[in-house]
PDB file of C-alpha atoms in Angstrom:
ATOM      1  CA  MET F   1     -98.383  71.968  23.059  1.00 69.00           C
ATOM      2  CA  CYS F   2     -99.437  69.008  25.714  1.00 78.00           C
ATOM      3  CA  GLU F   3    -101.916  70.088  28.372  1.00 88.00           C
ATOM      4  CA  LEU F   4    -104.695  67.365  29.731  1.00 96.00           C
ATOM      5  CA  ASN F   5    -107.626  67.626  30.283  1.00 97.00           C
ATOM      6  CA  ALA F   6    -109.099  66.379  34.455  1.00 98.00           C
ATOM      7  CA  TYR F   7    -111.755  63.851  34.556  1.00 98.00           C
ATOM      8  CA  LEU F   8    -113.846  63.147  38.049  1.00 96.00           C
ATOM      9  CA  ALA F   9    -113.722  59.215  37.396  1.00 93.00           C
ATOM     10  CA  ASP F  10    -117.197  58.018  39.460  1.00 82.00           C
ATOM     11  CA  GLY F  11    -117.342  54.301  38.548  1.00 81.00           C
ATOM     12  CA  GLU F  12    -118.202  54.149  35.095  1.00 85.00           C
ATOM     13  CA  LYS F  13    -118.672  57.955  34.735  1.00 90.00           C
ATOM     14  CA  GLU F  14    -116.031  60.616  33.848  1.00 93.00           C
ATOM     15  CA  ASP F  15    -117.166  63.913  34.204  1.00 96.00           C
ATOM     16  CA  LEU F  16    -114.718  66.883  33.157  1.00 97.00           C
ATOM     17  CA  TYR F  17    -112.894  68.566  36.367  1.00 97.00           C
ATOM     18  CA  LEU F  18    -110.545  70.918  34.770  1.00 98.00           C
ATOM     19  CA  GLU F  19    -109.301  71.443  31.659  1.00 97.00           C
ATOM     20  CA  SER F  20    -106.120  72.050  29.904  1.00 97.00           C
ATOM     21  CA  VAL F  21    -103.916  71.171  33.005  1.00 97.00           C
ATOM     22  CA  ASP F  22    -100.418  71.947  32.991  1.00 97.00           C
ATOM     23  CA  VAL F  23     -99.311  70.844  36.851  1.00 98.00           C
ATOM     24  CA  ILE F  24    -100.409  68.176  38.495  1.00 98.00           C
ATOM     25  CA  ARG F  25     -99.299  67.589  41.986  1.00 98.00           C
ATOM     26  CA  PRO F  26    -100.025  65.072  44.870  1.00 97.00           C
ATOM     27  CA  GLU F  27    -100.444  66.641  48.070  1.00 95.00           C
ATOM     28  CA  ASN F  28    -101.544  64.549  51.349  1.00 91.00           C
ATOM     29  CA  GLY F  29    -104.210  63.021  50.236  1.00 92.00           C
ATOM     30  CA  THR F  30    -105.491  65.697  47.624  1.00 97.00           C
ATOM     31  CA  VAL F  31    -104.556  66.796  43.873  1.00 98.00           C
ATOM     32  CA  TYR F  32    -103.452  70.202  43.263  1.00 98.00           C
ATOM     33  CA  LEU F  33    -103.893  71.096  39.685  1.00 98.00           C
ATOM     34  CA  ARG F  34    -103.085  74.014  37.694  1.00 98.00           C
ATOM     35  CA  SER F  35    -104.289  75.281  34.286  1.00 97.00           C
ATOM     36  CA  LEU F  36    -102.583  76.611  31.822  1.00 96.00           C
ATOM     37  CA  PHE F  37    -104.357  79.922  32.607  1.00 96.00           C
ATOM     38  CA  GLY F  38    -103.334  79.997  36.166  1.00 96.00           C
ATOM     39  CA  GLU F  39    -107.022  78.759  37.504  1.00 97.00           C
ATOM     40  CA  GLU F  40    -105.745  76.515  40.463  1.00 98.00           C
ATOM     41  CA  ARG F  41    -108.468  73.807  42.432  1.00 98.00           C
ATOM     42  CA  ARG F  42    -107.343  71.107  45.034  1.00 98.00           C
ATOM     43  CA  PHE F  43    -108.904  67.913  44.914  1.00 97.00           C
ATOM     44  CA  GLN F  44    -109.812  65.724  47.656  1.00 96.00           C
ATOM     45  CA  GLY F  45    -108.739  62.342  46.698  1.00 96.00           C
ATOM     46  CA  ARG F  46    -106.306  60.970  44.607  1.00 96.00           C
ATOM     47  CA  ILE F  47    -104.798  60.202  40.476  1.00 97.00           C
ATOM     48  CA  LYS F  48    -106.245  56.986  39.787  1.00 97.00           C
ATOM     49  CA  GLU F  49    -104.824  57.133  36.144  1.00 97.00           C
ATOM     50  CA  ILE F  50    -102.823  58.973  33.972  1.00 97.00           C
ATOM     51  CA  GLN F  51    -103.566  58.177  29.983  1.00 96.00           C
ATOM     52  CA  ALA F  52    -101.195  60.580  28.210  1.00 96.00           C
ATOM     53  CA  ILE F  53    -102.009  59.813  24.549  1.00 94.00           C
ATOM     54  CA  LYS F  54    -105.863  60.534  25.096  1.00 95.00           C
ATOM     55  CA  ARG F  55    -104.560  63.656  27.416  1.00 96.00           C
ATOM     56  CA  LYS F  56    -106.744  62.261  30.469  1.00 96.00           C
ATOM     57  CA  ILE F  57    -105.940  62.586  34.149  1.00 97.00           C
ATOM     58  CA  LEU F  58    -108.877  60.455  35.737  1.00 97.00           C
ATOM     59  CA  LEU F  59    -109.152  61.433  39.671  1.00 97.00           C
ATOM     60  CA  GLU F  60    -110.895  59.452  42.374  1.00 95.00           C
ATOM     61  CA  PRO F  61    -112.544  60.927  45.174  1.00 93.00           C
ATOM     62  CA  SER F  62    -111.204  59.837  48.686  1.00 90.00           C
ATOM     63  CA  CYS F  63    -115.138  59.550  49.407  1.00 75.00           C
ATOM     64  CA  PRO F  64    -117.013  57.952  46.575  1.00 58.00           C
ATOM     65  CA  SER F  65    -120.808  59.223  46.346  1.00 58.00           C
ATOM     66  CA  GLY F  66    -123.234  56.546  46.819  1.00 54.00           C
ATOM     67  CA  LEU F  67    -121.492  55.290  49.865  1.00 51.00           C
TER      68      LEU F  67
ATOM     69  CA  MET V  13     -98.737  63.309  20.304  1.00 69.00           C
ATOM     70  CA  CYS V  14     -98.578  63.785  24.006  1.00 78.00           C
ATOM     71  CA  GLU V  15     -96.323  61.321  25.742  1.00 88.00           C
ATOM     72  CA  LEU V  16     -94.537  62.294  28.700  1.00 96.00           C
ATOM     73  CA  ASN V  17     -91.125  61.445  30.007  1.00 97.00           C
ATOM     74  CA  ALA V  18     -90.785  60.581  33.462  1.00 98.00           C
ATOM     75  CA  TYR V  19     -87.408  61.733  35.520  1.00 98.00           C
ATOM     76  CA  LEU V  20     -86.622  60.209  38.744  1.00 96.00           C
ATOM     77  CA  ALA V  21     -86.218  63.407  41.118  1.00 93.00           C
ATOM     78  CA  ASP V  22     -83.558  63.067  43.851  1.00 83.00           C
ATOM     79  CA  GLY V  23     -82.990  66.714  45.444  1.00 81.00           C
ATOM     80  CA  GLU V  24     -81.605  69.026  42.534  1.00 85.00           C
ATOM     81  CA  LYS V  25     -80.891  66.187  39.944  1.00 90.00           C
ATOM     82  CA  GLU V  26     -83.329  64.801  37.446  1.00 93.00           C
ATOM     83  CA  ASP V  27     -82.398  61.784  36.016  1.00 96.00           C
ATOM     84  CA  LEU V  28     -84.677  60.016  33.192  1.00 97.00           C
ATOM     85  CA  TYR V  29     -86.380  57.189  34.419  1.00 97.00           C
ATOM     86  CA  LEU V  30     -88.847  56.009  31.208  1.00 98.00           C
ATOM     87  CA  GLU V  31     -89.340  57.887  27.630  1.00 97.00           C
ATOM     88  CA  SER V  32     -92.388  58.589  26.222  1.00 97.00           C
ATOM     89  CA  VAL V  33     -94.984  57.524  28.502  1.00 97.00           C
ATOM     90  CA  ASP V  34     -98.184  56.804  27.868  1.00 97.00           C
ATOM     91  CA  VAL V  35    -100.017  55.379  31.208  1.00 98.00           C
ATOM     92  CA  ILE V  36     -99.160  56.713  34.538  1.00 98.00           C
ATOM     93  CA  ARG V  37    -101.344  55.006  37.739  1.00 98.00           C
ATOM     94  CA  PRO V  38    -100.667  54.958  41.181  1.00 97.00           C
ATOM     95  CA  GLU V  39    -100.690  51.770  43.305  1.00 95.00           C
ATOM     96  CA  ASN V  40    -100.038  50.713  46.611  1.00 91.00           C
ATOM     97  CA  GLY V  41     -96.671  52.837  47.372  1.00 92.00           C
ATOM     98  CA  THR V  42     -95.670  52.136  43.603  1.00 97.00           C
ATOM     99  CA  VAL V  43     -96.341  53.907  40.150  1.00 98.00           C
ATOM    100  CA  TYR V  44     -96.963  51.873  37.522  1.00 98.00           C
ATOM    101  CA  LEU V  45     -95.561  53.110  34.139  1.00 98.00           C
ATOM    102  CA  ARG V  46     -96.420  52.263  30.770  1.00 98.00           C
ATOM    103  CA  SER V  47     -94.537  53.783  27.407  1.00 97.00           C
ATOM    104  CA  LEU V  48     -96.157  53.739  24.120  1.00 96.00           C
ATOM    105  CA  PHE V  49     -94.048  51.165  22.832  1.00 96.00           C
ATOM    106  CA  GLY V  50     -95.522  48.709  25.107  1.00 96.00           C
ATOM    107  CA  GLU V  51     -92.492  48.651  27.643  1.00 97.00           C
ATOM    108  CA  GLU V  52     -93.761  48.437  31.506  1.00 98.00           C
ATOM    109  CA  ARG V  53     -92.377  49.530  34.418  1.00 98.00           C
ATOM    110  CA  ARG V  54     -93.092  49.610  38.161  1.00 98.00           C
ATOM    111  CA  PHE V  55     -91.599  52.303  40.316  1.00 97.00           C
ATOM    112  CA  GLN V  56     -90.901  52.008  44.134  1.00 96.00           C
ATOM    113  CA  GLY V  57     -92.301  55.674  45.185  1.00 96.00           C
ATOM    114  CA  ARG V  58     -95.095  57.901  43.969  1.00 96.00           C
ATOM    115  CA  ILE V  59     -95.514  60.726  41.634  1.00 97.00           C
ATOM    116  CA  LYS V  60     -94.002  64.430  42.750  1.00 97.00           C
ATOM    117  CA  GLU V  61     -95.751  66.390  39.901  1.00 97.00           C
ATOM    118  CA  ILE V  62     -96.435  65.762  36.484  1.00 97.00           C
ATOM    119  CA  GLN V  63     -95.089  69.155  34.146  1.00 96.00           C
ATOM    120  CA  ALA V  64     -97.565  68.747  31.351  1.00 96.00           C
ATOM    121  CA  ILE V  65     -96.128  71.607  28.903  1.00 94.00           C
ATOM    122  CA  LYS V  66     -92.684  70.536  29.377  1.00 95.00           C
ATOM    123  CA  ARG V  67     -93.680  67.222  28.941  1.00 96.00           C
ATOM    124  CA  LYS V  68     -92.211  65.467  32.084  1.00 96.00           C
ATOM    125  CA  ILE V  69     -93.167  63.372  35.497  1.00 97.00           C
ATOM    126  CA  LEU V  70     -91.261  63.670  38.363  1.00 97.00           C
ATOM    127  CA  LEU V  71     -90.996  60.571  40.709  1.00 97.00           C
ATOM    128  CA  GLU V  72     -89.825  60.483  43.911  1.00 95.00           C
ATOM    129  CA  PRO V  73     -88.069  57.372  45.489  1.00 93.00           C
ATOM    130  CA  SER V  74     -89.906  56.008  48.896  1.00 90.00           C
ATOM    131  CA  CYS V  75     -86.606  55.949  50.633  1.00 75.00           C
ATOM    132  CA  PRO V  76     -84.210  58.498  49.015  1.00 58.00           C
ATOM    133  CA  SER V  77     -80.694  57.670  48.116  1.00 58.00           C
ATOM    134  CA  GLY V  78     -78.716  59.617  50.933  1.00 54.00           C
ATOM    135  CA  LEU V  79     -80.865  58.119  53.773  1.00 51.00           C
TER     136      LEU V  79
END
């Protein structure tokens, strides 16, 4: 299996956003994510980076906190 | 290991673009990809969808052929 975990990358911090992600689809300033278990989320922001070997999806909010 | 393969999704067709991708990073209308073996490519377009279980990255060119 090759599922990925999605993290919210806020500066240096990485907070877990959704585990066991199967499908990731950027859509009009949002990112649609669906987990292996059918859980669906829509993130306001963009994909910053995906690191497949580390099984990480890093998500960047469109409005970073602190601004 | 959990590397992904990148395909160019052009309508119904899917052509292999880069194998064994580790890092994917969207950057200003391009997608930077780096393979496990250090091969780097920069794709003019965007991520259409990632299917982790199928180990697929689908890339969409910014100017589809035929237009």
